[in-house]
Amino acid sequence: MNAPYEIDYETIFRFAPVGMCISVNRVIQSSNDALTQMFGYAHGTLDGQSFCVLYPTMDEFLRTGHRIIPIMNARGRYSDERIMRRASGELFWCHVTGRALDCADPLGAGVWTFEDVSEKRPVSAELTPREREIAAFLVEGKTSKMIARETGLSPRTVEMHRAKLMRKFAAATSSELVHKLVGMTR
């Protein structure tokens, strides 16, 4: 059976229903319309920009880069949900997935997708950069010890941040906190 049209991969990339980009060393080489619209930029303005423009702070950009490397080295791909920043400064939850074109160069050339999950998970409290990082790990189901290993913090420090998050989200238990972080009502 012949297709009634020729497959044009550039058109497919540009009009894909999820945000997509090609990057090299964490610099966006080419982005599609869904990505620029999601982050509130004009078509093409993200091309040539560092991923750091999409993060709430430079520190979060740097810490995420360090966290990605061992996972990409082990699996060749990476996925998480994190709080990102739109051009307007608005913070929102985003599901991010990436794959290196060369597994030996995890932050070299890669394909990344971004999905805005803010409707399911609104950012409803003012969080510090470290609290945003801890919240992202909690959403992944990680324990305080696991978070401590991945961040280089002590388990006690992670517990302190978890306690602050519980107060900010008025959660009585860790389970309730995670439910609130993922936008589920109890």
PDB file of C-alpha atoms in Angstrom:
ATOM      1  CA  MET A   1       0.000   0.000   0.000  1.00  0.00           C
ATOM      2  CA  ASN A   2       1.492   3.343  -1.046  1.00  0.00           C
ATOM      3  CA  ALA A   3       1.262   6.412   1.163  1.00  0.00           C
ATOM      4  CA  PRO A   4      -0.611   9.298  -0.503  1.00  0.00           C
ATOM      5  CA  TYR A   5       2.222  11.636   0.485  1.00  0.00           C
ATOM      6  CA  GLU A   6       5.963  11.538   0.878  1.00  0.00           C
ATOM      7  CA  ILE A   7       7.344  11.405   4.401  1.00  0.00           C
ATOM      8  CA  ASP A   8       9.083  14.674   5.212  1.00  0.00           C
ATOM      9  CA  TYR A   9      10.951  14.256   8.514  1.00  0.00           C
ATOM     10  CA  GLU A  10      11.586  17.976   8.911  1.00  0.00           C
ATOM     11  CA  THR A  11       7.829  18.655   8.785  1.00  0.00           C
ATOM     12  CA  ILE A  12       7.154  15.793  11.207  1.00  0.00           C
ATOM     13  CA  PHE A  13       9.744  17.232  13.642  1.00  0.00           C
ATOM     14  CA  ARG A  14       8.442  20.788  13.359  1.00  0.00           C
ATOM     15  CA  PHE A  15       4.777  19.888  13.904  1.00  0.00           C
ATOM     16  CA  ALA A  16       5.159  17.011  16.397  1.00  0.00           C
ATOM     17  CA  PRO A  17       2.626  17.302  19.247  1.00  0.00           C
ATOM     18  CA  VAL A  18       5.367  17.277  21.921  1.00  0.00           C
ATOM     19  CA  GLY A  19       8.227  19.694  22.412  1.00  0.00           C
ATOM     20  CA  MET A  20      11.345  18.362  20.715  1.00  0.00           C
ATOM     21  CA  CYS A  21      14.865  19.544  20.082  1.00  0.00           C
ATOM     22  CA  ILE A  22      18.229  18.398  18.869  1.00  0.00           C
ATOM     23  CA  SER A  23      21.077  19.467  21.142  1.00  0.00           C
ATOM     24  CA  VAL A  24      24.850  19.289  21.267  1.00  0.00           C
ATOM     25  CA  ASN A  25      26.604  19.818  24.614  1.00  0.00           C
ATOM     26  CA  ARG A  26      23.359  21.136  26.154  1.00  0.00           C
ATOM     27  CA  VAL A  27      22.928  23.790  23.455  1.00  0.00           C
ATOM     28  CA  ILE A  28      19.722  23.627  21.404  1.00  0.00           C
ATOM     29  CA  GLN A  29      20.579  23.205  17.739  1.00  0.00           C
ATOM     30  CA  SER A  30      17.014  22.960  16.419  1.00  0.00           C
ATOM     31  CA  SER A  31      13.680  23.147  18.235  1.00  0.00           C
ATOM     32  CA  ASN A  32      10.159  22.479  17.074  1.00  0.00           C
ATOM     33  CA  ASP A  33       7.054  24.663  17.358  1.00  0.00           C
ATOM     34  CA  ALA A  34       5.634  22.762  20.346  1.00  0.00           C
ATOM     35  CA  LEU A  35       8.817  23.386  22.360  1.00  0.00           C
ATOM     36  CA  THR A  36       9.013  27.104  21.640  1.00  0.00           C
ATOM     37  CA  GLN A  37       5.282  27.556  22.325  1.00  0.00           C
ATOM     38  CA  MET A  38       5.467  25.542  25.577  1.00  0.00           C
ATOM     39  CA  PHE A  39       8.264  27.752  26.891  1.00  0.00           C
ATOM     40  CA  GLY A  40       6.767  30.969  25.491  1.00  0.00           C
ATOM     41  CA  TYR A  41       9.384  31.807  22.879  1.00  0.00           C
ATOM     42  CA  ALA A  42       8.981  32.822  19.238  1.00  0.00           C
ATOM     43  CA  HIS A  43       9.672  30.205  16.559  1.00  0.00           C
ATOM     44  CA  GLY A  44      13.422  29.585  16.207  1.00  0.00           C
ATOM     45  CA  THR A  45      14.559  31.813  19.089  1.00  0.00           C
ATOM     46  CA  LEU A  46      15.659  28.847  21.215  1.00  0.00           C
ATOM     47  CA  ASP A  47      17.960  27.582  18.466  1.00  0.00           C
ATOM     48  CA  GLY A  48      21.567  28.270  19.500  1.00  0.00           C
ATOM     49  CA  GLN A  49      20.562  28.827  23.155  1.00  0.00           C
ATOM     50  CA  SER A  50      21.870  26.840  26.116  1.00  0.00           C
ATOM     51  CA  PHE A  51      19.324  24.693  27.947  1.00  0.00           C
ATOM     52  CA  CYS A  52      20.043  26.954  30.950  1.00  0.00           C
ATOM     53  CA  VAL A  53      17.397  29.433  29.670  1.00  0.00           C
ATOM     54  CA  LEU A  54      14.758  26.756  30.398  1.00  0.00           C
ATOM     55  CA  TYR A  55      15.780  26.234  34.046  1.00  0.00           C
ATOM     56  CA  PRO A  56      14.667  28.292  37.059  1.00  0.00           C
ATOM     57  CA  THR A  57      18.307  28.863  38.100  1.00  0.00           C
ATOM     58  CA  MET A  58      21.824  28.254  36.786  1.00  0.00           C
ATOM     59  CA  ASP A  59      22.506  26.025  39.799  1.00  0.00           C
ATOM     60  CA  GLU A  60      19.587  23.737  38.836  1.00  0.00           C
ATOM     61  CA  PHE A  61      20.870  23.603  35.247  1.00  0.00           C
ATOM     62  CA  LEU A  62      24.348  22.586  36.454  1.00  0.00           C
ATOM     63  CA  ARG A  63      23.136  20.019  39.020  1.00  0.00           C
ATOM     64  CA  THR A  64      20.828  18.394  36.473  1.00  0.00           C
ATOM     65  CA  GLY A  65      23.712  18.131  33.995  1.00  0.00           C
ATOM     66  CA  HIS A  66      25.850  16.355  36.588  1.00  0.00           C
ATOM     67  CA  ARG A  67      22.982  13.993  37.461  1.00  0.00           C
ATOM     68  CA  ILE A  68      22.296  13.135  33.801  1.00  0.00           C
ATOM     69  CA  ILE A  69      25.823  11.998  32.906  1.00  0.00           C
ATOM     70  CA  PRO A  70      26.027   8.696  34.872  1.00  0.00           C
ATOM     71  CA  ILE A  71      22.470   7.724  33.908  1.00  0.00           C
ATOM     72  CA  MET A  72      23.097   8.471  30.222  1.00  0.00           C
ATOM     73  CA  ASN A  73      26.397   6.549  30.403  1.00  0.00           C
ATOM     74  CA  ALA A  74      24.600   3.519  31.861  1.00  0.00           C
ATOM     75  CA  ARG A  75      21.428   3.553  29.742  1.00  0.00           C
ATOM     76  CA  GLY A  76      22.002   5.910  26.819  1.00  0.00           C
ATOM     77  CA  ARG A  77      18.793   7.759  27.729  1.00  0.00           C
ATOM     78  CA  TYR A  78      17.419   9.892  30.530  1.00  0.00           C
ATOM     79  CA  SER A  79      13.950  10.780  31.768  1.00  0.00           C
ATOM     80  CA  ASP A  80      12.546  12.740  34.687  1.00  0.00           C
ATOM     81  CA  GLU A  81       9.949  15.268  35.737  1.00  0.00           C
ATOM     82  CA  ARG A  82      11.247  18.607  36.905  1.00  0.00           C
ATOM     83  CA  ILE A  83      10.215  22.204  37.351  1.00  0.00           C
ATOM     84  CA  MET A  84      11.199  24.333  34.364  1.00  0.00           C
ATOM     85  CA  ARG A  85      10.858  28.073  33.566  1.00  0.00           C
ATOM     86  CA  ARG A  86       8.943  29.729  30.748  1.00  0.00           C
ATOM     87  CA  ALA A  87      10.184  32.926  29.066  1.00  0.00           C
ATOM     88  CA  SER A  88       7.680  34.836  31.245  1.00  0.00           C
ATOM     89  CA  GLY A  89       9.362  33.479  34.395  1.00  0.00           C
ATOM     90  CA  GLU A  90       6.416  31.184  35.208  1.00  0.00           C
ATOM     91  CA  LEU A  91       7.525  27.868  36.696  1.00  0.00           C
ATOM     92  CA  PHE A  92       5.878  24.623  35.584  1.00  0.00           C
ATOM     93  CA  TRP A  93       6.307  20.850  35.855  1.00  0.00           C
ATOM     94  CA  CYS A  94       7.749  19.264  32.738  1.00  0.00           C
ATOM     95  CA  HIS A  95       8.413  15.643  31.760  1.00  0.00           C
ATOM     96  CA  VAL A  96      11.795  15.556  30.003  1.00  0.00           C
ATOM     97  CA  THR A  97      13.242  12.611  28.065  1.00  0.00           C
ATOM     98  CA  GLY A  98      16.491  12.514  26.154  1.00  0.00           C
ATOM     99  CA  ARG A  99      18.657  10.127  24.232  1.00  0.00           C
ATOM    100  CA  ALA A 100      22.285  10.534  23.216  1.00  0.00           C
ATOM    101  CA  LEU A 101      23.100   9.794  19.595  1.00  0.00           C
ATOM    102  CA  ASP A 102      26.448   8.392  20.798  1.00  0.00           C
ATOM    103  CA  CYS A 103      26.276   6.566  24.150  1.00  0.00           C
ATOM    104  CA  ALA A 104      29.963   7.359  24.735  1.00  0.00           C
ATOM    105  CA  ASP A 105      29.150  11.100  24.705  1.00  0.00           C
ATOM    106  CA  PRO A 106      26.064  11.487  26.948  1.00  0.00           C
ATOM    107  CA  LEU A 107      25.806  15.272  26.719  1.00  0.00           C
ATOM    108  CA  GLY A 108      26.950  15.468  23.096  1.00  0.00           C
ATOM    109  CA  ALA A 109      24.446  15.254  20.264  1.00  0.00           C
ATOM    110  CA  GLY A 110      21.034  14.128  21.458  1.00  0.00           C
ATOM    111  CA  VAL A 111      17.300  14.207  20.917  1.00  0.00           C
ATOM    112  CA  TRP A 112      15.144  15.594  23.735  1.00  0.00           C
ATOM    113  CA  THR A 113      11.384  15.749  24.263  1.00  0.00           C
ATOM    114  CA  PHE A 114       9.481  17.966  26.680  1.00  0.00           C
ATOM    115  CA  GLU A 115       5.896  17.550  27.828  1.00  0.00           C
ATOM    116  CA  ASP A 116       4.120  20.191  29.906  1.00  0.00           C
ATOM    117  CA  VAL A 117       2.420  18.341  32.780  1.00  0.00           C
ATOM    118  CA  SER A 118       1.377  21.485  34.673  1.00  0.00           C
ATOM    119  CA  GLU A 119      -2.344  20.807  34.235  1.00  0.00           C
ATOM    120  CA  LYS A 120      -1.935  17.565  36.194  1.00  0.00           C
ATOM    121  CA  ARG A 121       0.704  18.997  38.518  1.00  0.00           C
ATOM    122  CA  PRO A 122       0.540  22.750  39.139  1.00  0.00           C
ATOM    123  CA  VAL A 123       3.381  24.507  40.922  1.00  0.00           C
ATOM    124  CA  SER A 124       1.421  25.707  43.947  1.00  0.00           C
ATOM    125  CA  ALA A 125       4.076  26.740  46.465  1.00  0.00           C
ATOM    126  CA  GLU A 126       7.162  28.939  46.414  1.00  0.00           C
ATOM    127  CA  LEU A 127      10.055  26.496  46.485  1.00  0.00           C
ATOM    128  CA  THR A 128      13.784  27.026  46.714  1.00  0.00           C
ATOM    129  CA  PRO A 129      15.959  25.467  43.982  1.00  0.00           C
ATOM    130  CA  ARG A 130      16.987  22.666  46.364  1.00  0.00           C
ATOM    131  CA  GLU A 131      13.347  22.020  47.342  1.00  0.00           C
ATOM    132  CA  ARG A 132      12.448  21.760  43.640  1.00  0.00           C
ATOM    133  CA  GLU A 133      15.247  19.223  43.188  1.00  0.00           C
ATOM    134  CA  ILE A 134      14.141  17.176  46.226  1.00  0.00           C
ATOM    135  CA  ALA A 135      10.492  17.382  45.084  1.00  0.00           C
ATOM    136  CA  ALA A 136      11.441  15.980  41.658  1.00  0.00           C
ATOM    137  CA  PHE A 137      13.189  13.021  43.302  1.00  0.00           C
ATOM    138  CA  LEU A 138      10.222  12.408  45.621  1.00  0.00           C
ATOM    139  CA  VAL A 139       7.889  12.320  42.609  1.00  0.00           C
ATOM    140  CA  GLU A 140      10.159   9.605  41.155  1.00  0.00           C
ATOM    141  CA  GLY A 141       9.565   7.569  44.324  1.00  0.00           C
ATOM    142  CA  LYS A 142      13.101   7.933  45.695  1.00  0.00           C
ATOM    143  CA  THR A 143      13.817   7.558  49.406  1.00  0.00           C
ATOM    144  CA  SER A 144      15.784  10.116  51.428  1.00  0.00           C
ATOM    145  CA  LYS A 145      18.849   7.847  51.349  1.00  0.00           C
ATOM    146  CA  MET A 146      18.621   7.494  47.564  1.00  0.00           C
ATOM    147  CA  ILE A 147      18.180  11.255  47.150  1.00  0.00           C
ATOM    148  CA  ALA A 148      21.148  11.866  49.449  1.00  0.00           C
ATOM    149  CA  ARG A 149      23.367   9.575  47.340  1.00  0.00           C
ATOM    150  CA  GLU A 150      22.336  11.270  44.093  1.00  0.00           C
ATOM    151  CA  THR A 151      22.678  14.832  45.381  1.00  0.00           C
ATOM    152  CA  GLY A 152      25.695  14.470  47.645  1.00  0.00           C
ATOM    153  CA  LEU A 153      23.667  15.698  50.616  1.00  0.00           C
ATOM    154  CA  SER A 154      23.366  13.931  53.940  1.00  0.00           C
ATOM    155  CA  PRO A 155      20.160  11.945  54.542  1.00  0.00           C
ATOM    156  CA  ARG A 156      19.432  14.326  57.438  1.00  0.00           C
ATOM    157  CA  THR A 157      19.619  17.354  55.121  1.00  0.00           C
ATOM    158  CA  VAL A 158      17.264  15.643  52.669  1.00  0.00           C
ATOM    159  CA  GLU A 159      14.861  14.954  55.556  1.00  0.00           C
ATOM    160  CA  MET A 160      15.033  18.630  56.519  1.00  0.00           C
ATOM    161  CA  HIS A 161      14.049  19.654  52.963  1.00  0.00           C
ATOM    162  CA  ARG A 162      11.287  17.030  52.925  1.00  0.00           C
ATOM    163  CA  ALA A 163       9.930  18.461  56.212  1.00  0.00           C
ATOM    164  CA  LYS A 164       9.918  21.976  54.723  1.00  0.00           C
ATOM    165  CA  LEU A 165       8.054  20.658  51.672  1.00  0.00           C
ATOM    166  CA  MET A 166       5.521  18.947  53.938  1.00  0.00           C
ATOM    167  CA  ARG A 167       4.871  22.260  55.721  1.00  0.00           C
ATOM    168  CA  LYS A 168       4.590  24.220  52.467  1.00  0.00           C
ATOM    169  CA  PHE A 169       2.126  21.707  51.010  1.00  0.00           C
ATOM    170  CA  ALA A 170       0.289  21.131  54.324  1.00  0.00           C
ATOM    171  CA  ALA A 171       0.961  17.400  54.078  1.00  0.00           C
ATOM    172  CA  ALA A 172       0.716  15.248  57.205  1.00  0.00           C
ATOM    173  CA  THR A 173       2.644  12.292  55.740  1.00  0.00           C
ATOM    174  CA  SER A 174       5.293  11.699  53.085  1.00  0.00           C
ATOM    175  CA  SER A 175       2.703   9.833  51.033  1.00  0.00           C
ATOM    176  CA  GLU A 176       0.343  12.814  51.160  1.00  0.00           C
ATOM    177  CA  LEU A 177       3.213  15.102  50.124  1.00  0.00           C
ATOM    178  CA  VAL A 178       3.946  12.985  47.049  1.00  0.00           C
ATOM    179  CA  HIS A 179       0.230  12.955  46.153  1.00  0.00           C
ATOM    180  CA  LYS A 180       0.146  16.739  46.394  1.00  0.00           C
ATOM    181  CA  LEU A 181       3.362  17.107  44.378  1.00  0.00           C
ATOM    182  CA  VAL A 182       1.929  15.023  41.553  1.00  0.00           C
ATOM    183  CA  GLY A 183      -1.301  17.013  41.657  1.00  0.00           C
ATOM    184  CA  MET A 184      -3.526  14.267  42.992  1.00  0.00           C
ATOM    185  CA  THR A 185      -6.174  15.110  45.536  1.00  0.00           C
ATOM    186  CA  ARG A 186      -6.669  12.934  48.547  1.00  0.00           C
TER     187      ARG A 186
END
